[in-house]
N, C-alpha and C. Protein backbone atom coordinates (compact mmCIF):
# COMPACT_ATOMS: atom_id res chain seq x y z
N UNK A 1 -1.69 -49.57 -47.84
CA UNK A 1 -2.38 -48.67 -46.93
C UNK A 1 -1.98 -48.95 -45.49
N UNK A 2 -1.67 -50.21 -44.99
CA UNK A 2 -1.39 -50.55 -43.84
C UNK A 2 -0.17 -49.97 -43.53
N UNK A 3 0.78 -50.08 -44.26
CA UNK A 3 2.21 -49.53 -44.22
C UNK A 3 2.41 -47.91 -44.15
N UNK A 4 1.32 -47.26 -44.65
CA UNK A 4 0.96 -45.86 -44.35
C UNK A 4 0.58 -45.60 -42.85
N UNK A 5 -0.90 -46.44 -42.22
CA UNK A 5 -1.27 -46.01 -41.38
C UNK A 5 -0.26 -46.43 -40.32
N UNK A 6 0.19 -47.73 -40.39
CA UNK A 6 1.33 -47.73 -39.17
C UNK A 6 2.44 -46.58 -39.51
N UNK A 7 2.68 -46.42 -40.34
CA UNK A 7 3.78 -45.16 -40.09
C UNK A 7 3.57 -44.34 -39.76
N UNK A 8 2.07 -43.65 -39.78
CA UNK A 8 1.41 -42.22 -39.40
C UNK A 8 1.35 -42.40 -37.98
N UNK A 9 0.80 -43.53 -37.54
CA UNK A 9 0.12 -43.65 -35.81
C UNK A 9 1.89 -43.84 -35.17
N UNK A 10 2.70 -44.35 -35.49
CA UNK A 10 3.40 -44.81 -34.95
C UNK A 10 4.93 -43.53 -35.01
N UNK A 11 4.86 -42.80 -35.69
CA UNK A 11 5.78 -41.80 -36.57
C UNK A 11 6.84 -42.75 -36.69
N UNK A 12 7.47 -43.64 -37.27
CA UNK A 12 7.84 -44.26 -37.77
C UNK A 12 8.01 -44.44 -39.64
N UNK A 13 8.21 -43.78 -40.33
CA UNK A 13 8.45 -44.28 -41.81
C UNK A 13 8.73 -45.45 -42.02
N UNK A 14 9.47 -45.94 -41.79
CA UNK A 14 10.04 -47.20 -42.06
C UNK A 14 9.17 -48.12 -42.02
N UNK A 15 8.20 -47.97 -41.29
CA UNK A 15 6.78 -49.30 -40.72
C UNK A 15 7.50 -50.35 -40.06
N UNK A 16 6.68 -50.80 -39.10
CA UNK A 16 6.82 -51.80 -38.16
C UNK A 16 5.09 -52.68 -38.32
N UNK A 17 4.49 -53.06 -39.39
CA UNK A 17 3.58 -53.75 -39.40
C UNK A 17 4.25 -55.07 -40.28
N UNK A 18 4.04 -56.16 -38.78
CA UNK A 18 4.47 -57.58 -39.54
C UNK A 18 3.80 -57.84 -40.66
N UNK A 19 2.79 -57.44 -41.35
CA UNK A 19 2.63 -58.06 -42.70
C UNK A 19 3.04 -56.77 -44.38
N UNK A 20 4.37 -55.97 -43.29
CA UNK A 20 4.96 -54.59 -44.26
C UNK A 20 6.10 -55.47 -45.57
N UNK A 21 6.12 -55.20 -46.52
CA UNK A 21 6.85 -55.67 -47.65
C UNK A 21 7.24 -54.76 -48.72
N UNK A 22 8.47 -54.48 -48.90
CA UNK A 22 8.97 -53.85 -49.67
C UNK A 22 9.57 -54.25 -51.01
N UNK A 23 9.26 -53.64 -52.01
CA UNK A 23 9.43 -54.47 -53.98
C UNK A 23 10.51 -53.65 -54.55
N UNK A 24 11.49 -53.69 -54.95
CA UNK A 24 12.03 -52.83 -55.55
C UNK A 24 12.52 -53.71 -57.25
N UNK A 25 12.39 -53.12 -58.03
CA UNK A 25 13.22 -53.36 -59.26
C UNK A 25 15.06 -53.95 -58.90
N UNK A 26 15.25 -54.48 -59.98
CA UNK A 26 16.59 -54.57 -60.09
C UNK A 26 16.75 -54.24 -61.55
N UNK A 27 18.08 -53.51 -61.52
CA UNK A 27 18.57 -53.38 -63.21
C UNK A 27 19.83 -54.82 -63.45
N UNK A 28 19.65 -55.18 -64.12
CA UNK A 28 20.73 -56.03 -65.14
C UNK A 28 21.44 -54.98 -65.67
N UNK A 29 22.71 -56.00 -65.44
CA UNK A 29 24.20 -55.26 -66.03
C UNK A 29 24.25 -55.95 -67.41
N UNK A 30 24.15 -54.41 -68.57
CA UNK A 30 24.30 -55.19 -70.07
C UNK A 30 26.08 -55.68 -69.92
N UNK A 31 25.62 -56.72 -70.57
CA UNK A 31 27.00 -57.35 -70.47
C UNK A 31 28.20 -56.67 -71.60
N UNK A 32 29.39 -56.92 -71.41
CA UNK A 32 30.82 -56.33 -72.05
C UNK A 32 30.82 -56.62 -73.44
N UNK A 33 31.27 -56.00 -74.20
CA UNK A 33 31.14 -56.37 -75.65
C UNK A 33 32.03 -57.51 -76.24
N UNK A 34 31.25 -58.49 -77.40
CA UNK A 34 31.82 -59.24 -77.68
C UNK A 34 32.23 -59.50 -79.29
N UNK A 35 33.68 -59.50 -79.20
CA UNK A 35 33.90 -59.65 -81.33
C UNK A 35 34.05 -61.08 -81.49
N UNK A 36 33.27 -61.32 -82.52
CA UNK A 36 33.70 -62.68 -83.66
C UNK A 36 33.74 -62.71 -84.28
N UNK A 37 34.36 -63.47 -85.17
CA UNK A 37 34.15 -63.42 -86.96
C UNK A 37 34.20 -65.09 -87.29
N UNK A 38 33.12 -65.20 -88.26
CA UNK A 38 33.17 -66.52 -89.24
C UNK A 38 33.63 -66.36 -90.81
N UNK A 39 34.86 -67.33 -90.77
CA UNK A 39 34.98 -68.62 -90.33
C UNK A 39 36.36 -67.52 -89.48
N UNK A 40 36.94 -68.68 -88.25
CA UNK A 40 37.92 -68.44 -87.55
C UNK A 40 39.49 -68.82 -88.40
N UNK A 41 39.59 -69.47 -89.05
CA UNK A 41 40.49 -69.35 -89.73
C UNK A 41 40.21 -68.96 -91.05
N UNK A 42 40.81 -67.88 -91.69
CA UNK A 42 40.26 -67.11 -92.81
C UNK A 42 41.48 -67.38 -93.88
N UNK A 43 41.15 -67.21 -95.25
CA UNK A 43 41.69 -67.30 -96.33
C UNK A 43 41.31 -66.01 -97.21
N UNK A 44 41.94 -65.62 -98.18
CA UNK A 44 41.73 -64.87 -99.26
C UNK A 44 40.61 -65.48 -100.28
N UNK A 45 40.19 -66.77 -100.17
CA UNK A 45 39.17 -66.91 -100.66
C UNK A 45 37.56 -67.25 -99.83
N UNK A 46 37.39 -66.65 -98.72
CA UNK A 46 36.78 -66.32 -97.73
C UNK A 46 35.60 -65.42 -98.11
N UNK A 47 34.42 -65.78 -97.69
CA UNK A 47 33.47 -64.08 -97.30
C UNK A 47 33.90 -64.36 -95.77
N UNK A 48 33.81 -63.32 -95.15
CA UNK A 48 34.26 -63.28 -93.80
C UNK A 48 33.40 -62.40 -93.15
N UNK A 49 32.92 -62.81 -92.55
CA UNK A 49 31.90 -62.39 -91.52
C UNK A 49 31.83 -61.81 -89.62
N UNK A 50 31.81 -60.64 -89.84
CA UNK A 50 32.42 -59.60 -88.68
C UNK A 50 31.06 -59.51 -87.81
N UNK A 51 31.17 -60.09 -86.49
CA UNK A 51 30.09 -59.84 -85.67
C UNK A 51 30.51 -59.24 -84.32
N UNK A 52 29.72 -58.28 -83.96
CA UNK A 52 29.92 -57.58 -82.71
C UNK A 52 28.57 -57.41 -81.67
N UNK A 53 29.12 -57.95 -80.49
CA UNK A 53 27.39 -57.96 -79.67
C UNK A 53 27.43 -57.63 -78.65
N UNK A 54 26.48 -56.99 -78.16
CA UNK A 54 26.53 -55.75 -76.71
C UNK A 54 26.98 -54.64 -76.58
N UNK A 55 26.70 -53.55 -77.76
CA UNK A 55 28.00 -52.71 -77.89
C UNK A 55 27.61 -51.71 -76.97
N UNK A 56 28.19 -50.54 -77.06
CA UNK A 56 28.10 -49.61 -75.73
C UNK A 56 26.86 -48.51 -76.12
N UNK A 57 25.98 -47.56 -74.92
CA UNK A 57 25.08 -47.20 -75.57
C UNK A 57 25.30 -45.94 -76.05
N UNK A 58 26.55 -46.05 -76.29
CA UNK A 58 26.59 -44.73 -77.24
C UNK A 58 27.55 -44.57 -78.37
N UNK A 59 27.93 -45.99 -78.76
CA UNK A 59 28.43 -46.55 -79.70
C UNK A 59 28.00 -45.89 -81.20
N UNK A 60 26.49 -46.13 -81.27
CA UNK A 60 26.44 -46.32 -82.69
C UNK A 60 26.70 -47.21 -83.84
N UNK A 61 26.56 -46.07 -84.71
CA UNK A 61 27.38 -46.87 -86.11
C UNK A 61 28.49 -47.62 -86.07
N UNK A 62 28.72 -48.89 -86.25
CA UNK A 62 30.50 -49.09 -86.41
C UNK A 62 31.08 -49.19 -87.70
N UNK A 63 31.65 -48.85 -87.75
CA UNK A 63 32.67 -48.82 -89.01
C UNK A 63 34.16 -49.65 -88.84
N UNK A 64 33.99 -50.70 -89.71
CA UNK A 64 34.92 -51.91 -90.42
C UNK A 64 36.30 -50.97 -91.15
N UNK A 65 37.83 -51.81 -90.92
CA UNK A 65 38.45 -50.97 -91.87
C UNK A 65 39.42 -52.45 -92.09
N UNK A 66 39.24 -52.87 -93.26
CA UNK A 66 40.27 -54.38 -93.40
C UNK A 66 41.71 -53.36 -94.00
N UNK A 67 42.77 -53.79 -93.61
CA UNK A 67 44.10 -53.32 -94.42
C UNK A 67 44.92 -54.91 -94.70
N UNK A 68 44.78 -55.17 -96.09
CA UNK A 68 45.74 -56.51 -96.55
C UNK A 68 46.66 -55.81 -97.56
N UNK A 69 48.15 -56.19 -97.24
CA UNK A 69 49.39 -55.73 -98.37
C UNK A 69 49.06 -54.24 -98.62
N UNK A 70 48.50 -54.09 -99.91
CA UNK A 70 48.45 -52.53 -100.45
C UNK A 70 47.20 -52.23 -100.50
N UNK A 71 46.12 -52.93 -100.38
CA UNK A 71 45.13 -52.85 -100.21
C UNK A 71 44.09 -52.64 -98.88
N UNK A 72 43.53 -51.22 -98.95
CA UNK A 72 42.52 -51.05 -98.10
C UNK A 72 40.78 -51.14 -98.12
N UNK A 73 39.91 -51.25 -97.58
CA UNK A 73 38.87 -51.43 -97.84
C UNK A 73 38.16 -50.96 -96.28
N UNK A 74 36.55 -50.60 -96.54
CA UNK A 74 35.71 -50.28 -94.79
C UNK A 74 34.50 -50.30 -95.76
N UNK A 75 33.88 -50.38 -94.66
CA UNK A 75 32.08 -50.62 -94.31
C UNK A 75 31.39 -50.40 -93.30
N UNK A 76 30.24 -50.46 -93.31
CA UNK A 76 29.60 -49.96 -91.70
C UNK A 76 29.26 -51.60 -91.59
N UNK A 77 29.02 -51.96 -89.93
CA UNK A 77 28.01 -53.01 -89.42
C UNK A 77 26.73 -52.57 -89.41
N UNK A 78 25.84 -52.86 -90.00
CA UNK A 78 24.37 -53.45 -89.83
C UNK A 78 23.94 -53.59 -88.52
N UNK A 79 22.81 -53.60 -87.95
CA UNK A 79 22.51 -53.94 -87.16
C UNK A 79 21.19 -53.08 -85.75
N UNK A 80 21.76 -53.46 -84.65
CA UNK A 80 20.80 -53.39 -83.24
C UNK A 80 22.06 -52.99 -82.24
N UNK A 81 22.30 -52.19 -81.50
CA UNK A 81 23.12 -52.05 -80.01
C UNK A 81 23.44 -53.70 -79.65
N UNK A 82 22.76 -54.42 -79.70
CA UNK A 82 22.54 -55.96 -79.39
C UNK A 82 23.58 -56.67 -80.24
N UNK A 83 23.36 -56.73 -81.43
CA UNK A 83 24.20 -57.22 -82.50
C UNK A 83 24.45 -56.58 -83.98
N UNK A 84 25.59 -56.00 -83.89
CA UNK A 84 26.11 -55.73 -85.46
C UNK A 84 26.91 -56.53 -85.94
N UNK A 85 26.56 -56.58 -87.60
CA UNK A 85 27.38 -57.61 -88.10
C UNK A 85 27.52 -57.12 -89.43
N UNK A 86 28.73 -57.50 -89.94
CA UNK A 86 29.24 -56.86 -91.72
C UNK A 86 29.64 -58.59 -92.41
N UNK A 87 29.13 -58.52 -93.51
CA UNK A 87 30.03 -59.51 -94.57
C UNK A 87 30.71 -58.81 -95.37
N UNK A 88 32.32 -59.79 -95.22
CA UNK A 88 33.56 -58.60 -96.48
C UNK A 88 33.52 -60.17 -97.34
N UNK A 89 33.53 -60.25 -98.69
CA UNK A 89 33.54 -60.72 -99.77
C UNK A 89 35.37 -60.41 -100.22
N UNK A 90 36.02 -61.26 -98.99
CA UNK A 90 37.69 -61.15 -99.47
C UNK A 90 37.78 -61.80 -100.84
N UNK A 91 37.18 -63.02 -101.62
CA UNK A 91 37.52 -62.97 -102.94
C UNK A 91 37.71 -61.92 -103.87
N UNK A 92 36.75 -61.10 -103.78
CA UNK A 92 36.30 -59.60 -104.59
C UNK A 92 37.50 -58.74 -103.99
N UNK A 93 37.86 -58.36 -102.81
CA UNK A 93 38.16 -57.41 -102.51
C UNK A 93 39.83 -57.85 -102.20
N UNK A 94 40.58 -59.41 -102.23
CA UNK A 94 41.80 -59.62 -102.08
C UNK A 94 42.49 -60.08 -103.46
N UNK A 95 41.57 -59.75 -104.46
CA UNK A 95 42.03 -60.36 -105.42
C UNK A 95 43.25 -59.65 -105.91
N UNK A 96 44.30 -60.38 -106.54
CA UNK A 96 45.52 -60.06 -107.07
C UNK A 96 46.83 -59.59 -105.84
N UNK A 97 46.26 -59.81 -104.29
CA UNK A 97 47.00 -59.47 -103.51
C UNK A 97 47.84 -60.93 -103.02
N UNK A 98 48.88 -60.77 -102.65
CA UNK A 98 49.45 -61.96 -101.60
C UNK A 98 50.10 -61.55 -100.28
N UNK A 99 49.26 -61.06 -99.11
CA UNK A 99 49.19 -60.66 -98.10
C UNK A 99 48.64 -62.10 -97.15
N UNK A 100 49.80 -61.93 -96.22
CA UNK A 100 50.30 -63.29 -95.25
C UNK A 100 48.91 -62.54 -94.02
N UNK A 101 48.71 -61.30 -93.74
CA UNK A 101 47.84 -60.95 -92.38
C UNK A 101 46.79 -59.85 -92.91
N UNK A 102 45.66 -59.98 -92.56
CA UNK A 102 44.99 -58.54 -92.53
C UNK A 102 44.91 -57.61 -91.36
N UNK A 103 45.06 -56.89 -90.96
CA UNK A 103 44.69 -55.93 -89.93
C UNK A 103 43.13 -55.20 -90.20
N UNK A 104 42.42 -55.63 -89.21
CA UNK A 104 41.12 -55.24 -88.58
C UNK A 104 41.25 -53.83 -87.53
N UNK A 105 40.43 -53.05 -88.61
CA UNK A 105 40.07 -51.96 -86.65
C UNK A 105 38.75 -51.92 -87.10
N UNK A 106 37.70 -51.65 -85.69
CA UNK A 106 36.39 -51.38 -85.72
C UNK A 106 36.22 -49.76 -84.69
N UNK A 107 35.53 -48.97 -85.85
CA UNK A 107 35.49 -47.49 -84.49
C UNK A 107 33.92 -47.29 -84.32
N UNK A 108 33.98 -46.62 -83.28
CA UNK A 108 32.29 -46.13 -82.83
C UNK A 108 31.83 -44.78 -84.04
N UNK A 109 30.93 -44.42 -83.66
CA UNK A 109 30.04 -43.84 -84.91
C UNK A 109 31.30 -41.85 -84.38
N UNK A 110 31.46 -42.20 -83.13
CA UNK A 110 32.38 -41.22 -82.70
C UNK A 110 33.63 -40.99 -83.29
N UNK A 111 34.48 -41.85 -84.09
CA UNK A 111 35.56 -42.48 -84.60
C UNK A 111 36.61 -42.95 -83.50
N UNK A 112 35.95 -43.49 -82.66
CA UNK A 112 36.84 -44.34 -81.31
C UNK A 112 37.30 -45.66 -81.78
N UNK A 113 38.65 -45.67 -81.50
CA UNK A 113 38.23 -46.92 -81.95
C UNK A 113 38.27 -48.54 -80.82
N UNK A 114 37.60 -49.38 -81.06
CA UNK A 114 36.86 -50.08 -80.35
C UNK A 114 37.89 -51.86 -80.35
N UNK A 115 38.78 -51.53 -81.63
CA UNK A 115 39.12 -52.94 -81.85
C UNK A 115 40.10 -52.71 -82.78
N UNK A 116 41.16 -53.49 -82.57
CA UNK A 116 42.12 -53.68 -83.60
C UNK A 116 43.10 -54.98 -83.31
N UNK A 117 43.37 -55.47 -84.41
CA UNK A 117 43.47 -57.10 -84.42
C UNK A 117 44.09 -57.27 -85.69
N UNK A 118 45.02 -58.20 -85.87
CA UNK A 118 45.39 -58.90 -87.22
C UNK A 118 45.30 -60.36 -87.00
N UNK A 119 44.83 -60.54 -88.42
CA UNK A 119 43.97 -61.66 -88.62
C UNK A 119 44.85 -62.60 -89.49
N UNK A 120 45.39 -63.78 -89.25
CA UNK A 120 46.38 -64.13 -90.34
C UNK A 120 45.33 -64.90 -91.56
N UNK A 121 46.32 -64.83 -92.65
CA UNK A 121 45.44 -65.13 -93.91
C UNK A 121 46.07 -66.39 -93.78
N UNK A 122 45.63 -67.51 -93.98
CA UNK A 122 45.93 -68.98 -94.35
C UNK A 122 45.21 -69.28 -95.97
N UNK A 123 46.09 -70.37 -96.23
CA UNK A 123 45.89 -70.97 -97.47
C UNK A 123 44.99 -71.57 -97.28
N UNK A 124 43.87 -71.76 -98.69
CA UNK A 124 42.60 -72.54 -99.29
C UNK A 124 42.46 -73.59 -98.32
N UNK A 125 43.86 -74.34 -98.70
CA UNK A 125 44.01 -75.61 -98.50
C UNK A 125 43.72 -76.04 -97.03
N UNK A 126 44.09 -75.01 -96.07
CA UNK A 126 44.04 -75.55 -94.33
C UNK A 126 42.95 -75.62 -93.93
């Protein structure tokens, strides 16, 4: 109220009453999107686990597309804008293949796509 009446008597908006204080909000910047997957070194005898966090807000659905040798496979991520995440069950789904890399793309519910990556396949043993 003080900050009113000095602005009225004074025509001033701005106010000039030493005890005037102004509050404003701040917005936070959602942060840039981030991919991981567990485990970091992957095998054909792997579940492999695709995580994506912060995605954009108009992202959506994402959709997974693994390509190993002759074999293709996709899925959607699960999830929150915050965090989506897919498990691929490469035992089930690499079986009978011997493919040295997989190639990863991830697209928005738009079919953008958001990510693409090859992933090398390592042996059991490493």
């Amino acid at each position: 109220m003080a900050w009113l009446v000095v602005g009225i008597l004074n025509g001033d908006w701005g106010g000039t009453s030493p005890d005037q204080t102004t509050k404003a909000g701040t917005a936070e910047v959602y942060p840039d999107p981030v991919f991981t997957m567990f485990p970091t070194k992957v095998s054909a005898m792997d579940i492999l686990t695709l995580i994506r966090q912060y995605n954009g807000k108009r992202d959506g659905v994402l959709t997974w597309t693994l390509e190993a040798g002759n074999k293709k496979f996709s899925g959607k991520m699960n999830g929150t804008r915050d965090k989506r995440q897919a498990s691929v069950n490469l035992i089930k789904e690499l079986a009978g293949t011997s493919a040295s890399t997989m190639k990863l793309t991830i697209s928005n519910e738009a079919g953008a796509t958001l990510l693409t990556t090859d992933i090398p396949l390592v042996t059991p043993d490493e």
